[in-house]
């Protein structure tokens, strides 16, 4: 009798915990699109790298990393893009002159928007 009551309660409890964690993960994943534009970096792109990484379970992000030469300094900037249906990756190439808008994280500049300049 106790088993018939306790086991379903335990199953429902773990289901509730998993559902709560998945919801928090989904919110965190979609928040990657919203980066505040507090600063700007401009210059010529010296190196472009991109990689697809797992964010959680079946959610992925594409990390576009640019090395930008700005006068005498070289900056590393990253654009983190949640991979959703119909997502477009910015088309930037080595040698392009760009303005990138975003904010500073620990040791890199997180990009919100990339604009090509002539």
mmCIF file of N, CA and C in Angstrom:
data_model
loop_
_atom_site.group_PDB
_atom_site.id
_atom_site.type_symbol
_atom_site.label_atom_id
_atom_site.label_comp_id
_atom_site.label_asym_id
_atom_site.label_seq_id
_atom_site.Cartn_x
_atom_site.Cartn_y
_atom_site.Cartn_z
ATOM 1 N N UNK A 1 0.820 -1.195 0.000
ATOM 2 C CA UNK A 1 0.000 0.000 0.000
ATOM 3 C C UNK A 1 0.866 1.262 0.000
ATOM 4 N N UNK A 2 1.894 1.281 0.832
ATOM 5 C CA UNK A 2 2.784 2.433 0.906
ATOM 6 C C UNK A 2 3.521 2.619 -0.428
ATOM 7 N N UNK A 3 3.926 1.527 -1.033
ATOM 8 C CA UNK A 3 4.640 1.580 -2.304
ATOM 9 C C UNK A 3 3.757 2.179 -3.396
ATOM 10 N N UNK A 4 2.503 1.870 -3.407
ATOM 11 C CA UNK A 4 1.578 2.374 -4.421
ATOM 12 C C UNK A 4 1.381 3.887 -4.306
ATOM 13 N N UNK A 5 1.644 4.428 -3.153
ATOM 14 C CA UNK A 5 1.479 5.868 -2.956
ATOM 15 C C UNK A 5 2.817 6.609 -3.088
ATOM 16 N N UNK A 6 3.878 6.060 -2.520
ATOM 17 C CA UNK A 6 5.166 6.747 -2.457
ATOM 18 C C UNK A 6 5.867 6.810 -3.824
ATOM 19 N N UNK A 7 5.868 5.719 -4.558
ATOM 20 C CA UNK A 7 6.577 5.689 -5.843
ATOM 21 C C UNK A 7 6.010 6.705 -6.838
ATOM 22 N N UNK A 8 4.701 6.810 -7.045
ATOM 23 C CA UNK A 8 4.200 7.852 -7.951
ATOM 24 C C UNK A 8 4.525 9.273 -7.475
ATOM 25 N N UNK A 9 4.528 9.490 -6.161
ATOM 26 C CA UNK A 9 4.885 10.813 -5.635
ATOM 27 C C UNK A 9 6.343 11.142 -5.943
ATOM 28 N N UNK A 10 7.225 10.172 -5.767
ATOM 29 C CA UNK A 10 8.640 10.373 -6.072
ATOM 30 C C UNK A 10 8.831 10.644 -7.569
ATOM 31 N N UNK A 11 8.147 9.894 -8.424
ATOM 32 C CA UNK A 11 8.241 10.101 -9.870
ATOM 33 C C UNK A 11 7.755 11.499 -10.260
ATOM 34 N N UNK A 12 6.631 11.929 -9.700
ATOM 35 C CA UNK A 12 6.112 13.264 -9.991
ATOM 36 C C UNK A 12 7.070 14.354 -9.504
ATOM 37 N N UNK A 13 7.694 14.131 -8.354
ATOM 38 C CA UNK A 13 8.642 15.106 -7.821
ATOM 39 C C UNK A 13 9.836 15.268 -8.760
ATOM 40 N N UNK A 14 10.431 14.177 -9.228
ATOM 41 C CA UNK A 14 11.568 14.267 -10.136
ATOM 42 C C UNK A 14 11.165 14.817 -11.507
ATOM 43 N N UNK A 15 9.966 14.523 -11.953
ATOM 44 C CA UNK A 15 9.453 15.104 -13.196
ATOM 45 C C UNK A 15 9.343 16.622 -13.049
ATOM 46 N N UNK A 16 8.836 17.078 -11.912
ATOM 47 C CA UNK A 16 8.691 18.508 -11.654
ATOM 48 C C UNK A 16 10.057 19.197 -11.622
ATOM 49 N N UNK A 17 11.055 18.583 -11.004
ATOM 50 C CA UNK A 17 12.402 19.147 -10.944
ATOM 51 C C UNK A 17 13.004 19.237 -12.356
ATOM 52 N N UNK A 18 12.877 18.179 -13.139
ATOM 53 C CA UNK A 18 13.425 18.177 -14.500
ATOM 54 C C UNK A 18 12.753 19.245 -15.350
ATOM 55 N N UNK A 19 11.456 19.392 -15.224
ATOM 56 C CA UNK A 19 10.711 20.396 -15.991
ATOM 57 C C UNK A 19 11.161 21.807 -15.616
ATOM 58 N N UNK A 20 11.386 22.042 -14.333
ATOM 59 C CA UNK A 20 11.825 23.354 -13.859
ATOM 60 C C UNK A 20 13.223 23.683 -14.395
ATOM 61 N N UNK A 21 14.131 22.711 -14.379
ATOM 62 C CA UNK A 21 15.481 22.926 -14.892
ATOM 63 C C UNK A 21 15.470 23.177 -16.398
ATOM 64 N N UNK A 22 14.632 22.461 -17.143
ATOM 65 C CA UNK A 22 14.541 22.670 -18.586
ATOM 66 C C UNK A 22 13.998 24.065 -18.898
ATOM 67 N N UNK A 23 13.041 24.537 -18.114
ATOM 68 C CA UNK A 23 12.490 25.875 -18.322
ATOM 69 C C UNK A 23 13.559 26.938 -18.051
ATOM 70 N N UNK A 24 14.328 26.765 -16.981
ATOM 71 C CA UNK A 24 15.395 27.722 -16.670
ATOM 72 C C UNK A 24 16.470 27.711 -17.754
ATOM 73 N N UNK A 25 16.792 26.527 -18.268
ATOM 74 C CA UNK A 25 17.775 26.407 -19.341
ATOM 75 C C UNK A 25 17.275 27.091 -20.613
ATOM 76 N N UNK A 26 16.023 26.946 -20.919
ATOM 77 C CA UNK A 26 15.435 27.574 -22.110
ATOM 78 C C UNK A 26 15.488 29.096 -21.994
ATOM 79 N N UNK A 27 15.189 29.625 -20.822
ATOM 80 C CA UNK A 27 15.227 31.074 -20.610
ATOM 81 C C UNK A 27 16.654 31.589 -20.760
ATOM 82 N N UNK A 28 17.609 30.883 -20.187
ATOM 83 C CA UNK A 28 19.016 31.275 -20.278
ATOM 84 C C UNK A 28 19.515 31.212 -21.731
ATOM 85 N N UNK A 29 19.079 30.196 -22.475
ATOM 86 C CA UNK A 29 19.482 30.020 -23.870
ATOM 87 C C UNK A 29 18.940 31.144 -24.748
ATOM 88 N N UNK A 30 17.677 31.503 -24.570
ATOM 89 C CA UNK A 30 17.095 32.575 -25.383
ATOM 90 C C UNK A 30 17.628 33.943 -24.965
ATOM 91 N N UNK A 31 18.094 34.087 -23.725
ATOM 92 C CA UNK A 31 18.657 35.357 -23.265
ATOM 93 C C UNK A 31 20.001 35.659 -23.921
ATOM 94 N N UNK A 32 20.630 34.666 -24.535
ATOM 95 C CA UNK A 32 21.900 34.899 -25.221
ATOM 96 C C UNK A 32 21.748 35.846 -26.400
ATOM 97 N N UNK A 33 20.533 35.957 -26.946
ATOM 98 C CA UNK A 33 20.293 36.852 -28.076
ATOM 99 C C UNK A 33 20.294 38.312 -27.645
ATOM 100 N N UNK A 34 19.971 38.578 -26.391
ATOM 101 C CA UNK A 34 19.825 39.949 -25.903
ATOM 102 C C UNK A 34 21.095 40.403 -25.191
ATOM 103 N N UNK A 35 21.939 41.099 -25.916
ATOM 104 C CA UNK A 35 23.178 41.647 -25.363
ATOM 105 C C UNK A 35 23.049 43.163 -25.391
ATOM 106 N N UNK A 36 23.295 43.804 -24.257
ATOM 107 C CA UNK A 36 23.180 45.257 -24.232
ATOM 108 C C UNK A 36 24.346 45.892 -24.989
ATOM 109 N N UNK A 37 24.044 46.967 -25.690
ATOM 110 C CA UNK A 37 25.047 47.661 -26.495
ATOM 111 C C UNK A 37 25.608 48.819 -25.687
ATOM 112 N N UNK A 38 26.683 48.549 -24.950
ATOM 113 C CA UNK A 38 27.292 49.553 -24.081
ATOM 114 C C UNK A 38 28.552 50.157 -24.674
ATOM 115 N N UNK A 39 29.171 49.473 -25.623
ATOM 116 C CA UNK A 39 30.435 49.947 -26.189
ATOM 117 C C UNK A 39 30.508 49.573 -27.665
ATOM 118 N N UNK A 40 31.505 50.136 -28.343
ATOM 119 C CA UNK A 40 31.693 49.858 -29.766
ATOM 120 C C UNK A 40 33.181 49.609 -30.015
ATOM 121 N N UNK A 41 33.446 48.658 -30.880
ATOM 122 C CA UNK A 41 34.805 48.397 -31.355
ATOM 123 C C UNK A 41 34.736 48.403 -32.869
ATOM 124 N N UNK A 42 35.687 49.037 -33.492
ATOM 125 C CA UNK A 42 35.724 49.084 -34.947
ATOM 126 C C UNK A 42 37.136 48.778 -35.409
ATOM 127 N N UNK A 43 37.232 48.260 -36.595
ATOM 128 C CA UNK A 43 38.538 47.959 -37.146
ATOM 129 C C UNK A 43 38.438 46.908 -38.235
ATOM 130 N N UNK A 44 39.598 46.391 -38.625
ATOM 131 C CA UNK A 44 39.689 45.400 -39.684
ATOM 132 C C UNK A 44 39.760 44.002 -39.081
ATOM 133 N N UNK A 45 39.029 43.077 -39.666
ATOM 134 C CA UNK A 45 39.027 41.696 -39.191
ATOM 135 C C UNK A 45 40.306 41.016 -39.652
ATOM 136 N N UNK A 46 41.054 40.477 -38.702
ATOM 137 C CA UNK A 46 42.301 39.774 -39.011
ATOM 138 C C UNK A 46 42.114 38.264 -39.018
ATOM 139 N N UNK A 47 41.135 37.767 -38.241
ATOM 140 C CA UNK A 47 40.902 36.321 -38.168
ATOM 141 C C UNK A 47 39.445 36.053 -37.840
ATOM 142 N N UNK A 48 38.882 35.028 -38.470
ATOM 143 C CA UNK A 48 37.487 34.636 -38.231
ATOM 144 C C UNK A 48 37.457 33.144 -37.919
ATOM 145 N N UNK A 49 36.838 32.785 -36.796
ATOM 146 C CA UNK A 49 36.631 31.371 -36.473
ATOM 147 C C UNK A 49 35.193 31.191 -35.995
ATOM 148 N N UNK A 50 34.659 30.040 -36.253
ATOM 149 C CA UNK A 50 33.306 29.732 -35.827
ATOM 150 C C UNK A 50 33.197 28.286 -35.407
ATOM 151 N N UNK A 51 32.376 28.038 -34.392
ATOM 152 C CA UNK A 51 32.197 26.658 -33.934
ATOM 153 C C UNK A 51 30.804 26.487 -33.338
ATOM 154 N N UNK A 52 30.299 25.293 -33.499
ATOM 155 C CA UNK A 52 29.000 24.926 -32.936
ATOM 156 C C UNK A 52 29.278 24.181 -31.633
ATOM 157 N N UNK A 53 28.604 24.604 -30.545
ATOM 158 C CA UNK A 53 28.809 23.975 -29.248
ATOM 159 C C UNK A 53 27.469 23.652 -28.613
ATOM 160 N N UNK A 54 27.474 22.612 -27.794
ATOM 161 C CA UNK A 54 26.264 22.224 -27.072
ATOM 162 C C UNK A 54 26.064 23.160 -25.886
ATOM 163 N N UNK A 55 24.868 23.710 -25.761
ATOM 164 C CA UNK A 55 24.535 24.561 -24.628
ATOM 165 C C UNK A 55 23.948 23.715 -23.508
ATOM 166 N N UNK A 56 22.909 22.956 -23.827
ATOM 167 C CA UNK A 56 22.326 22.015 -22.868
ATOM 168 C C UNK A 56 21.415 21.064 -23.626
ATOM 169 N N UNK A 57 21.427 19.820 -23.223
ATOM 170 C CA UNK A 57 20.607 18.771 -23.814
ATOM 171 C C UNK A 57 20.601 18.844 -25.342
ATOM 172 N N UNK A 58 19.515 19.321 -25.941
ATOM 173 C CA UNK A 58 19.412 19.375 -27.394
ATOM 174 C C UNK A 58 19.495 20.805 -27.925
ATOM 175 N N UNK A 59 19.956 21.742 -27.112
ATOM 176 C CA UNK A 59 20.115 23.130 -27.546
ATOM 177 C C UNK A 59 21.587 23.402 -27.862
ATOM 178 N N UNK A 60 21.808 24.099 -28.974
ATOM 179 C CA UNK A 60 23.163 24.392 -29.414
ATOM 180 C C UNK A 60 23.329 25.891 -29.630
ATOM 181 N N UNK A 61 24.581 26.348 -29.575
ATOM 182 C CA UNK A 61 24.920 27.730 -29.886
ATOM 183 C C UNK A 61 26.047 27.724 -30.909
ATOM 184 N N UNK A 62 26.082 28.770 -31.722
ATOM 185 C CA UNK A 62 27.170 28.966 -32.669
ATOM 186 C C UNK A 62 27.992 30.136 -32.152
ATOM 187 N N UNK A 63 29.287 29.929 -31.961
ATOM 188 C CA UNK A 63 30.161 30.970 -31.451
ATOM 189 C C UNK A 63 31.038 31.471 -32.599
ATOM 190 N N UNK A 64 30.810 32.712 -32.979
ATOM 191 C CA UNK A 64 31.584 33.370 -34.025
ATOM 192 C C UNK A 64 32.614 34.252 -33.321
ATOM 193 N N UNK A 65 33.886 33.932 -33.510
ATOM 194 C CA UNK A 65 34.957 34.668 -32.841
ATOM 195 C C UNK A 65 35.757 35.435 -33.878
ATOM 196 N N UNK A 66 35.877 36.734 -33.659
ATOM 197 C CA UNK A 66 36.592 37.606 -34.577
ATOM 198 C C UNK A 66 37.778 38.234 -33.859
ATOM 199 N N UNK A 67 38.873 38.355 -34.565
ATOM 200 C CA UNK A 67 40.034 39.087 -34.069
ATOM 201 C C UNK A 67 40.086 40.380 -34.865
ATOM 202 N N UNK A 68 39.923 41.515 -34.190
ATOM 203 C CA UNK A 68 39.806 42.802 -34.863
ATOM 204 C C UNK A 68 41.001 43.680 -34.519
ATOM 205 N N UNK A 69 41.640 44.212 -35.567
ATOM 206 C CA UNK A 69 42.769 45.137 -35.408
ATOM 207 C C UNK A 69 42.205 46.546 -35.389
ATOM 208 N N UNK A 70 42.344 47.231 -34.243
ATOM 209 C CA UNK A 70 41.847 48.599 -34.081
ATOM 210 C C UNK A 70 43.045 49.491 -33.777
ATOM 211 N N UNK A 71 43.473 50.259 -34.758
ATOM 212 C CA UNK A 71 44.670 51.087 -34.667
ATOM 213 C C UNK A 71 45.851 50.229 -34.213
ATOM 214 N N UNK A 72 46.335 50.390 -32.991
ATOM 215 C CA UNK A 72 47.496 49.622 -32.529
ATOM 216 C C UNK A 72 47.121 48.432 -31.651
ATOM 217 N N UNK A 73 45.836 48.238 -31.356
ATOM 218 C CA UNK A 73 45.397 47.166 -30.465
ATOM 219 C C UNK A 73 44.671 46.088 -31.250
ATOM 220 N N UNK A 74 44.729 44.881 -30.726
ATOM 221 C CA UNK A 74 44.014 43.755 -31.317
ATOM 222 C C UNK A 74 43.022 43.249 -30.278
ATOM 223 N N UNK A 75 41.745 43.162 -30.655
ATOM 224 C CA UNK A 75 40.684 42.737 -29.742
ATOM 225 C C UNK A 75 40.090 41.414 -30.198
ATOM 226 N N UNK A 76 39.683 40.617 -29.229
ATOM 227 C CA UNK A 76 38.960 39.374 -29.514
ATOM 228 C C UNK A 76 37.498 39.620 -29.150
ATOM 229 N N UNK A 77 36.620 39.437 -30.130
ATOM 230 C CA UNK A 77 35.186 39.624 -29.894
ATOM 231 C C UNK A 77 34.460 38.325 -30.232
ATOM 232 N N UNK A 78 33.375 38.062 -29.509
ATOM 233 C CA UNK A 78 32.589 36.849 -29.732
ATOM 234 C C UNK A 78 31.118 37.191 -29.889
ATOM 235 N N UNK A 79 30.518 36.578 -30.865
ATOM 236 C CA UNK A 79 29.065 36.655 -31.036
ATOM 237 C C UNK A 79 28.523 35.266 -30.777
ATOM 238 N N UNK A 80 27.688 35.142 -29.756
ATOM 239 C CA UNK A 80 27.101 33.859 -29.379
ATOM 240 C C UNK A 80 25.673 33.842 -29.904
ATOM 241 N N UNK A 81 25.397 32.901 -30.808
ATOM 242 C CA UNK A 81 24.106 32.840 -31.495
ATOM 243 C C UNK A 81 23.406 31.541 -31.137
ATOM 244 N N UNK A 82 22.239 31.600 -30.470
ATOM 245 C CA UNK A 82 21.476 30.372 -30.231
ATOM 246 C C UNK A 82 20.985 29.807 -31.569
ATOM 247 N N UNK A 83 21.222 28.540 -31.796
ATOM 248 C CA UNK A 83 20.829 27.927 -33.070
ATOM 249 C C UNK A 83 19.358 27.526 -32.986
ATOM 250 N N UNK A 84 18.560 28.261 -33.740
ATOM 251 C CA UNK A 84 17.129 28.007 -33.834
ATOM 252 C C UNK A 84 16.801 27.750 -35.293
ATOM 253 N N UNK A 85 15.570 27.405 -35.549
ATOM 254 C CA UNK A 85 15.136 27.200 -36.924
ATOM 255 C C UNK A 85 15.159 28.545 -37.659
ATOM 256 N N UNK A 86 15.853 28.579 -38.793
ATOM 257 C CA UNK A 86 15.913 29.790 -39.599
ATOM 258 C C UNK A 86 16.936 30.810 -39.126
ATOM 259 N N UNK A 87 17.879 30.422 -38.301
ATOM 260 C CA UNK A 87 18.891 31.366 -37.816
ATOM 261 C C UNK A 87 19.896 31.666 -38.924
ATOM 262 N N UNK A 88 20.366 32.918 -38.982
ATOM 263 C CA UNK A 88 21.360 33.290 -39.978
ATOM 264 C C UNK A 88 22.652 33.688 -39.263
ATOM 265 N N UNK A 89 23.751 33.197 -39.774
ATOM 266 C CA UNK A 89 25.064 33.519 -39.241
ATOM 267 C C UNK A 89 25.592 34.725 -40.017
ATOM 268 N N UNK A 90 26.100 35.761 -39.332
ATOM 269 C CA UNK A 90 26.629 36.920 -40.053
ATOM 270 C C UNK A 90 27.751 36.516 -41.012
ATOM 271 N N UNK A 91 27.709 37.061 -42.204
ATOM 272 C CA UNK A 91 28.694 36.734 -43.226
ATOM 273 C C UNK A 91 29.808 37.778 -43.193
ATOM 274 N N UNK A 92 30.846 37.491 -42.419
ATOM 275 C CA UNK A 92 32.010 38.373 -42.354
ATOM 276 C C UNK A 92 33.234 37.586 -42.780
ATOM 277 N N UNK A 93 34.169 38.283 -43.394
ATOM 278 C CA UNK A 93 35.370 37.632 -43.904
ATOM 279 C C UNK A 93 36.600 38.383 -43.435
ATOM 280 N N UNK A 94 37.723 37.724 -43.531
ATOM 281 C CA UNK A 94 39.003 38.333 -43.190
ATOM 282 C C UNK A 94 39.241 39.527 -44.113
ATOM 283 N N UNK A 95 39.614 40.651 -43.526
ATOM 284 C CA UNK A 95 39.865 41.853 -44.313
ATOM 285 C C UNK A 95 38.713 42.843 -44.325
ATOM 286 N N UNK A 96 37.521 42.435 -43.877
ATOM 287 C CA UNK A 96 36.378 43.350 -43.806
ATOM 288 C C UNK A 96 36.607 44.380 -42.703
ATOM 289 N N UNK A 97 36.113 45.585 -42.923
ATOM 290 C CA UNK A 97 36.144 46.640 -41.921
ATOM 291 C C UNK A 97 34.766 46.671 -41.271
ATOM 292 N N UNK A 98 34.703 46.501 -39.951
ATOM 293 C CA UNK A 98 33.418 46.374 -39.267
ATOM 294 C C UNK A 98 33.347 47.266 -38.027
ATOM 295 N N UNK A 99 32.120 47.550 -37.627
ATOM 296 C CA UNK A 99 31.809 48.142 -36.329
ATOM 297 C C UNK A 99 31.011 47.081 -35.579
ATOM 298 N N UNK A 100 31.435 46.746 -34.364
ATOM 299 C CA UNK A 100 30.707 45.770 -33.554
ATOM 300 C C UNK A 100 30.242 46.458 -32.279
ATOM 301 N N UNK A 101 28.992 46.200 -31.922
ATOM 302 C CA UNK A 101 28.379 46.806 -30.745
ATOM 303 C C UNK A 101 28.106 45.705 -29.725
ATOM 304 N N UNK A 102 28.360 45.987 -28.452
ATOM 305 C CA UNK A 102 28.124 44.992 -27.408
ATOM 306 C C UNK A 102 28.638 45.468 -26.066
ATOM 307 N N UNK A 103 29.091 44.509 -25.240
ATOM 308 C CA UNK A 103 29.620 44.861 -23.931
ATOM 309 C C UNK A 103 30.753 43.923 -23.542
ATOM 310 N N UNK A 104 31.482 44.302 -22.516
ATOM 311 C CA UNK A 104 32.631 43.523 -22.073
ATOM 312 C C UNK A 104 32.211 42.458 -21.079
ATOM 313 N N UNK A 105 32.691 41.252 -21.327
ATOM 314 C CA UNK A 105 32.584 40.162 -20.366
ATOM 315 C C UNK A 105 33.956 40.002 -19.739
ATOM 316 N N UNK A 106 34.240 38.864 -19.136
ATOM 317 C CA UNK A 106 35.497 38.676 -18.408
ATOM 318 C C UNK A 106 36.729 39.076 -19.220
ATOM 319 N N UNK A 107 37.038 38.366 -20.285
ATOM 320 C CA UNK A 107 38.250 38.641 -21.043
ATOM 321 C C UNK A 107 37.987 38.826 -22.533
ATOM 322 N N UNK A 108 36.752 39.027 -22.902
ATOM 323 C CA UNK A 108 36.425 39.227 -24.308
ATOM 324 C C UNK A 108 35.257 40.200 -24.420
ATOM 325 N N UNK A 109 35.012 40.629 -25.638
ATOM 326 C CA UNK A 109 33.922 41.548 -25.939
ATOM 327 C C UNK A 109 32.778 40.735 -26.527
ATOM 328 N N UNK A 110 31.609 40.763 -25.899
ATOM 329 C CA UNK A 110 30.447 40.017 -26.390
ATOM 330 C C UNK A 110 29.646 40.919 -27.312
ATOM 331 N N UNK A 111 29.406 40.432 -28.528
ATOM 332 C CA UNK A 111 28.815 41.248 -29.590
ATOM 333 C C UNK A 111 27.311 41.067 -29.658
ATOM 334 N N UNK A 112 26.625 42.182 -29.860
ATOM 335 C CA UNK A 112 25.195 42.174 -30.090
ATOM 336 C C UNK A 112 24.890 42.335 -31.575
ATOM 337 N N UNK A 113 25.628 43.245 -32.227
ATOM 338 C CA UNK A 113 25.347 43.582 -33.624
ATOM 339 C C UNK A 113 26.653 43.838 -34.356
ATOM 340 N N UNK A 114 26.718 43.375 -35.603
ATOM 341 C CA UNK A 114 27.896 43.584 -36.452
ATOM 342 C C UNK A 114 27.455 44.353 -37.695
ATOM 343 N N UNK A 115 28.153 45.462 -37.974
ATOM 344 C CA UNK A 115 27.870 46.253 -39.177
ATOM 345 C C UNK A 115 29.134 46.340 -40.019
ATOM 346 N N UNK A 116 29.005 45.982 -41.287
ATOM 347 C CA UNK A 116 30.135 46.133 -42.214
ATOM 348 C C UNK A 116 30.215 47.577 -42.656
ATOM 349 N N UNK A 117 31.446 48.075 -42.769
ATOM 350 C CA UNK A 117 31.687 49.437 -43.250
ATOM 351 C C UNK A 117 32.577 49.376 -44.478
ATOM 352 N N UNK A 118 32.504 50.385 -45.292
ATOM 353 C CA UNK A 118 33.321 50.426 -46.504
ATOM 354 C C UNK A 118 34.687 51.012 -46.233
#
